[in-house]
Short mmCIF file of C-alpha atoms in Angstrom, two decimals:
data_model
loop_
_atom_site.label_atom_id
_atom_site.label_comp_id
_atom_site.label_asym_id
_atom_site.label_seq_id
_atom_site.Cartn_x
_atom_site.Cartn_y
_atom_site.Cartn_z
CA MET A 1 46.21 14.80 -15.07
CA PHE A 2 44.10 11.94 -16.40
CA ALA A 3 44.70 9.34 -19.06
CA LEU A 4 42.58 10.02 -22.10
CA ARG A 5 39.63 7.75 -22.61
CA THR A 6 38.89 6.00 -25.84
CA ALA A 7 36.90 8.19 -28.19
CA ALA A 8 33.58 6.55 -27.46
CA ALA A 9 34.08 6.57 -23.69
CA ARG A 10 35.39 10.13 -23.64
CA ALA A 11 32.75 11.72 -25.83
CA MET A 12 31.27 14.59 -23.92
CA PRO A 13 31.82 13.29 -20.37
CA ALA A 14 31.50 16.77 -18.91
CA LEU A 15 28.36 17.49 -20.92
CA ALA A 16 26.59 14.15 -20.87
CA MET A 17 27.80 12.05 -17.93
CA ARG A 18 26.82 14.61 -15.32
CA ALA A 19 23.19 14.41 -16.33
CA ALA A 20 23.31 10.68 -15.56
CA ILE A 21 24.61 10.90 -12.00
CA LEU A 22 22.27 12.64 -9.59
CA PRO A 23 18.84 12.55 -11.28
CA LYS A 24 18.54 8.78 -10.70
CA ALA A 25 18.78 9.36 -6.98
CA ILE A 26 16.71 12.51 -6.62
CA VAL A 27 14.26 13.01 -9.49
CA THR A 28 11.47 10.74 -8.20
CA PRO A 29 9.96 12.05 -4.95
CA ALA A 30 9.95 9.61 -2.07
CA PHE A 31 6.33 10.44 -1.40
CA VAL A 32 3.45 12.51 -2.69
CA ALA A 33 1.98 14.67 0.07
CA ARG A 34 -1.77 14.94 -0.04
CA ALA A 35 -3.39 18.25 0.70
CA GLY A 36 -3.64 18.67 4.45
CA SER A 37 -1.68 15.50 5.20
CA VAL A 38 0.66 17.15 7.70
CA ALA A 39 1.22 13.95 9.66
CA THR A 40 2.54 12.18 6.57
CA VAL A 41 5.01 14.96 5.83
CA ARG A 42 6.24 15.10 9.41
CA ALA A 43 6.58 11.34 9.63
CA PHE A 44 8.85 11.33 6.60
CA SER A 45 10.95 14.34 7.52
CA ASN A 46 11.51 13.00 11.03
CA SER A 47 12.45 9.52 9.90
CA PRO A 48 16.22 8.98 10.20
CA LEU A 49 15.94 5.63 8.42
CA ALA A 50 14.42 7.22 5.31
CA TRP A 51 17.00 10.00 5.21
CA ASN A 52 19.90 7.65 5.86
CA LYS A 53 18.83 5.41 3.01
CA THR A 54 18.56 8.39 0.68
CA ASP A 55 21.95 9.69 1.75
CA LYS A 56 23.56 6.29 1.25
CA ASN A 57 22.07 5.93 -2.22
CA LEU A 58 23.35 9.37 -3.18
CA LEU A 59 26.79 8.64 -1.75
CA THR A 60 26.93 5.38 -3.68
CA ALA A 61 26.17 7.22 -6.91
CA ILE A 62 28.79 9.89 -6.18
CA GLU A 63 31.45 7.35 -5.20
CA SER A 64 30.80 5.37 -8.36
CA GLU A 65 31.37 8.45 -10.48
CA ILE A 66 34.51 9.41 -8.54
CA LYS A 67 35.90 5.91 -9.07
CA HIS A 68 35.17 6.15 -12.77
CA GLU A 69 36.99 9.48 -13.05
CA GLU A 70 39.98 8.35 -11.00
CA GLU A 71 40.37 5.21 -13.11
CA GLN A 72 41.25 7.50 -16.00
CA GLY A 73 44.42 8.57 -14.18
CA ASP A 74 45.70 12.01 -13.23
CA GLU A 75 48.42 12.63 -15.80
CA VAL A 76 48.41 15.83 -17.83
CA PRO A 77 47.65 14.81 -21.44
CA ASP A 78 50.48 15.00 -23.95
CA TYR A 79 48.62 17.46 -26.16
CA ILE A 80 48.73 19.99 -23.32
CA THR A 81 52.32 19.51 -22.22
CA GLU A 82 53.63 19.51 -25.79
CA TYR A 83 51.91 22.78 -26.66
CA LEU A 84 53.04 24.51 -23.47
CA LYS A 85 56.65 23.42 -24.04
CA SER A 86 56.82 25.26 -27.36
CA SER A 87 54.39 28.09 -26.61
CA PRO A 88 55.52 31.57 -25.53
CA PHE A 89 52.47 31.82 -23.25
CA ASP A 90 52.52 31.26 -19.51
CA ILE A 91 49.35 29.69 -18.15
CA THR A 92 47.61 30.55 -14.89
CA ASN A 93 45.18 27.89 -13.76
CA LYS A 94 43.96 28.20 -10.18
CA ALA A 95 42.31 25.10 -8.75
CA GLY A 96 38.61 25.70 -8.21
CA SER A 97 38.57 28.73 -10.51
CA ASP A 98 36.43 28.90 -13.61
CA GLU A 99 38.91 31.04 -15.55
CA ILE A 100 42.18 30.25 -17.28
CA THR A 101 44.64 33.01 -18.18
CA LEU A 102 47.45 32.99 -20.75
CA THR A 103 50.06 35.76 -20.69
CA ARG A 104 53.17 36.67 -22.65
CA LYS A 105 55.45 39.56 -23.58
CA PHE A 106 55.86 40.61 -27.19
CA GLY A 107 58.33 43.46 -27.51
CA ASN A 108 56.92 46.25 -25.36
CA GLU A 109 53.47 44.65 -25.35
CA ASP A 110 51.78 42.70 -22.58
CA ILE A 111 49.34 40.17 -23.98
CA LYS A 112 46.67 38.48 -21.88
CA ILE A 113 44.06 35.95 -22.99
CA VAL A 114 41.27 34.95 -20.62
CA PHE A 115 38.78 32.14 -21.23
CA SER A 116 36.41 30.09 -19.12
CA VAL A 117 35.80 26.40 -18.51
CA SER A 118 32.05 27.12 -18.36
CA ASP A 119 31.95 27.38 -22.15
CA ILE A 120 32.01 23.59 -22.34
CA ASN A 121 28.60 23.63 -20.65
CA SER A 122 27.14 26.37 -22.84
CA ALA A 123 27.51 24.50 -26.14
CA ASP A 124 24.09 23.91 -27.63
CA ASP A 125 22.68 20.42 -28.28
CA GLU A 126 23.67 20.41 -31.94
CA GLU A 127 27.28 21.26 -31.13
CA GLU A 128 27.35 18.56 -28.43
CA LEU A 129 26.09 15.94 -30.85
CA ASP A 130 28.52 17.03 -33.57
CA MET A 131 31.44 16.81 -31.14
CA GLU A 132 30.35 13.38 -29.91
CA ASP A 133 29.96 12.10 -33.48
CA ASP A 134 33.39 13.43 -34.43
CA LEU A 135 35.04 11.75 -31.46
CA GLU A 136 33.29 8.44 -32.15
CA ASP A 137 34.22 8.57 -35.83
CA ASN A 138 37.84 9.32 -34.98
CA GLY A 139 37.90 6.46 -32.50
CA GLN A 140 36.48 4.01 -35.02
CA GLN A 141 38.90 5.12 -37.72
CA GLY A 142 41.76 4.79 -35.24
CA LYS A 143 40.74 1.24 -34.38
CA GLU A 144 40.53 0.27 -38.04
CA SER A 145 43.95 1.80 -38.68
CA LEU A 146 45.49 -0.05 -35.74
CA SER A 147 43.86 -3.30 -36.80
CA ALA A 148 45.27 -2.99 -40.30
CA SER A 149 48.78 -1.90 -39.32
CA GLY A 150 49.20 -3.67 -36.00
CA GLU A 151 50.92 -0.55 -34.65
CA ASP A 152 50.29 0.97 -31.26
CA GLU A 153 49.45 4.70 -31.22
CA GLU A 154 48.93 7.25 -28.52
CA GLU A 155 45.32 7.99 -27.66
CA GLY A 156 46.11 11.70 -27.33
CA ASP A 157 45.85 12.14 -31.07
CA ASP A 158 42.13 11.36 -30.89
CA LEU A 159 41.45 14.77 -29.38
CA GLU A 160 43.07 16.79 -32.15
CA SER A 161 39.69 17.39 -33.79
CA LEU A 162 37.90 18.17 -30.51
CA THR A 163 36.24 21.52 -30.99
CA PHE A 164 33.51 23.64 -29.47
CA PRO A 165 33.29 27.43 -29.22
CA VAL A 166 35.26 29.04 -26.40
CA ARG A 167 34.96 32.78 -25.90
CA CYS A 168 38.27 34.57 -25.35
CA LEU A 169 39.02 38.07 -24.20
CA ILE A 170 42.36 39.10 -25.69
CA THR A 171 44.01 42.22 -24.28
CA ILE A 172 47.14 43.76 -25.81
CA THR A 173 48.66 46.58 -23.75
CA LYS A 174 51.42 49.10 -24.51
CA PRO A 175 52.91 51.22 -21.71
CA SER A 176 52.22 54.58 -23.35
CA ALA A 177 49.22 53.79 -25.53
CA GLY A 178 46.71 51.94 -23.38
CA SER A 179 45.22 48.74 -24.72
CA ILE A 180 43.05 47.11 -27.30
CA SER A 181 40.52 44.58 -26.11
CA ILE A 182 39.50 41.89 -28.59
CA ASP A 183 36.40 39.73 -28.23
CA ALA A 184 36.99 36.50 -30.11
CA VAL A 185 35.86 32.88 -30.26
CA ALA A 186 38.28 29.95 -30.57
CA GLN A 187 36.72 27.20 -32.67
CA ASP A 188 37.66 24.81 -35.48
CA GLY A 189 41.34 25.74 -35.21
CA ALA A 190 40.82 29.48 -35.72
CA PHE A 191 40.07 32.66 -33.81
CA ILE A 192 36.90 34.37 -34.98
CA VAL A 193 37.20 38.03 -34.04
CA GLU A 194 33.90 39.69 -33.16
CA SER A 195 34.88 43.19 -32.06
CA ILE A 196 37.82 45.38 -31.05
CA SER A 197 37.72 48.10 -28.39
CA ASN A 198 40.30 50.82 -27.82
CA ILE A 199 40.99 51.41 -24.12
CA LYS A 200 43.32 54.35 -23.66
CA ASP A 201 43.55 53.86 -19.89
CA ALA A 202 45.90 50.89 -19.38
CA ALA A 203 44.86 50.60 -15.72
CA LEU A 204 41.22 50.27 -16.75
CA ALA A 205 42.13 47.64 -19.32
CA ALA A 206 43.97 45.56 -16.71
CA ALA A 207 41.33 45.91 -14.00
CA SER A 208 39.01 42.95 -13.44
CA THR A 209 36.53 44.48 -10.99
CA ALA A 210 32.80 44.67 -11.65
CA GLU A 211 33.04 48.45 -11.88
CA ALA A 212 35.84 48.25 -14.47
CA ASP A 213 33.93 45.66 -16.49
CA TRP A 214 30.88 47.93 -16.49
CA GLU A 215 32.97 50.92 -17.59
CA LYS A 216 34.62 48.93 -20.38
CA ARG A 217 31.25 47.76 -21.65
CA GLY A 218 30.30 51.38 -22.17
CA LEU A 219 33.20 52.03 -24.55
CA TYR A 220 32.67 52.13 -28.29
CA SER A 221 33.74 48.75 -29.66
CA GLY A 222 33.80 49.67 -33.32
CA PRO A 223 31.70 47.97 -35.99
CA PRO A 224 31.38 44.18 -36.06
CA PHE A 225 34.71 42.78 -37.23
CA ALA A 226 33.06 40.86 -40.07
CA GLU A 227 31.77 44.16 -41.52
CA LEU A 228 35.21 45.74 -41.78
CA ASP A 229 36.99 46.06 -45.09
CA GLU A 230 38.21 42.59 -46.10
CA ASN A 231 41.83 43.70 -46.41
CA LEU A 232 41.67 45.22 -42.93
CA GLN A 233 40.36 41.93 -41.55
CA VAL A 234 43.15 39.97 -43.23
CA GLU A 235 45.89 42.29 -41.96
CA PHE A 236 44.53 42.26 -38.41
CA GLU A 237 44.46 38.46 -38.42
CA LYS A 238 48.13 38.52 -39.51
CA TYR A 239 48.80 40.94 -36.65
CA LEU A 240 47.39 38.39 -34.18
CA GLU A 241 49.20 35.46 -35.80
CA GLU A 242 52.54 37.25 -35.45
CA ARG A 243 51.86 37.24 -31.71
CA GLN A 244 51.09 33.51 -31.94
CA ILE A 245 47.40 34.03 -31.40
CA ASP A 246 46.96 31.51 -34.15
CA GLY A 247 45.52 28.15 -35.17
CA ASP A 248 47.69 26.18 -32.73
CA LEU A 249 46.42 28.27 -29.84
CA ALA A 250 42.84 28.06 -31.11
CA ASN A 251 43.14 24.25 -31.04
CA PHE A 252 44.76 24.27 -27.60
CA VAL A 253 42.07 26.38 -25.91
CA PRO A 254 39.08 23.97 -26.20
CA ASN A 255 41.31 20.99 -25.45
CA TYR A 256 42.57 22.64 -22.27
CA VAL A 257 39.02 23.58 -21.27
CA PHE A 258 38.03 19.92 -21.73
CA HIS A 259 40.94 18.78 -19.52
CA LYS A 260 40.36 21.36 -16.77
CA ASP A 261 36.65 20.59 -16.70
CA GLN A 262 37.43 16.93 -16.04
CA VAL A 263 39.83 17.82 -13.20
CA GLU A 264 37.43 20.31 -11.62
CA TYR A 265 34.56 17.85 -12.00
CA THR A 266 36.40 15.25 -9.92
CA HIS A 267 37.14 17.83 -7.22
CA TRP A 268 33.52 18.93 -7.29
CA LEU A 269 32.35 15.34 -6.78
CA LYS A 270 34.68 14.89 -3.80
CA ASP A 271 33.45 18.12 -2.19
CA LEU A 272 29.86 16.99 -2.73
CA LYS A 273 30.65 13.62 -1.17
CA ALA A 274 32.23 15.31 1.86
CA PHE A 275 29.13 17.42 2.39
CA VAL A 276 26.62 14.59 2.01
CA SER A 277 28.59 12.26 4.28
CA ALA A 278 29.15 14.87 7.02
CA LYS A 279 27.29 14.10 10.25
#
């Protein structure tokens, strides 16, 4: 839905660029009210010229960022379309929603994977810096390679190493046996399983209400996955891989989060502009 930026320009736009937009317009107060200076406060708040100037400055900043985002284009990146062409998963991505859902059938099993775009904003500072450094390094290496070979390459390959932790809730349901619910993290091309819960009531497993979530939290989730017998861990990982919950999917998840965040960010900017400019 947008053309990929060069590595240096793309590095952490959702995490870093946002911090640069609004603070310039709103961090510094337009005045400092002295104690008891009611007249000063009223004069400012009743001044249409002061408010109009502030609104215009904010709109200019928003429009500049919208223009920057739209210049990147609105095409779906190749790394997304290529994966979805060969993947058995169907993707549900509702505009304006924070969640993305992947579903598939495997024999008599219904498999659902839910993850959230908000995880791109929850990466800590060290992870952000590591991701930015990786993207910049990849971009520089790509430039050197192109300079030496004279060949033209697709920019989409630059994102292959993009990684940050994305929490995934994996649910595998059988008609007569309920479900297992797996808490895992997709990062560095692998799924790191944290815990596995047995949910005998398939209806409870499929429910997404607050009451159902609360009830599921009260279920015994077994010991931490990392504390299980090593052979049991290995065999369970093979069990997931057979269902194509594997390295390819673990690479796809953060890349798709990155893409959706960019799309939603542009929509968010346009909604903000509409509100600020409304009379």
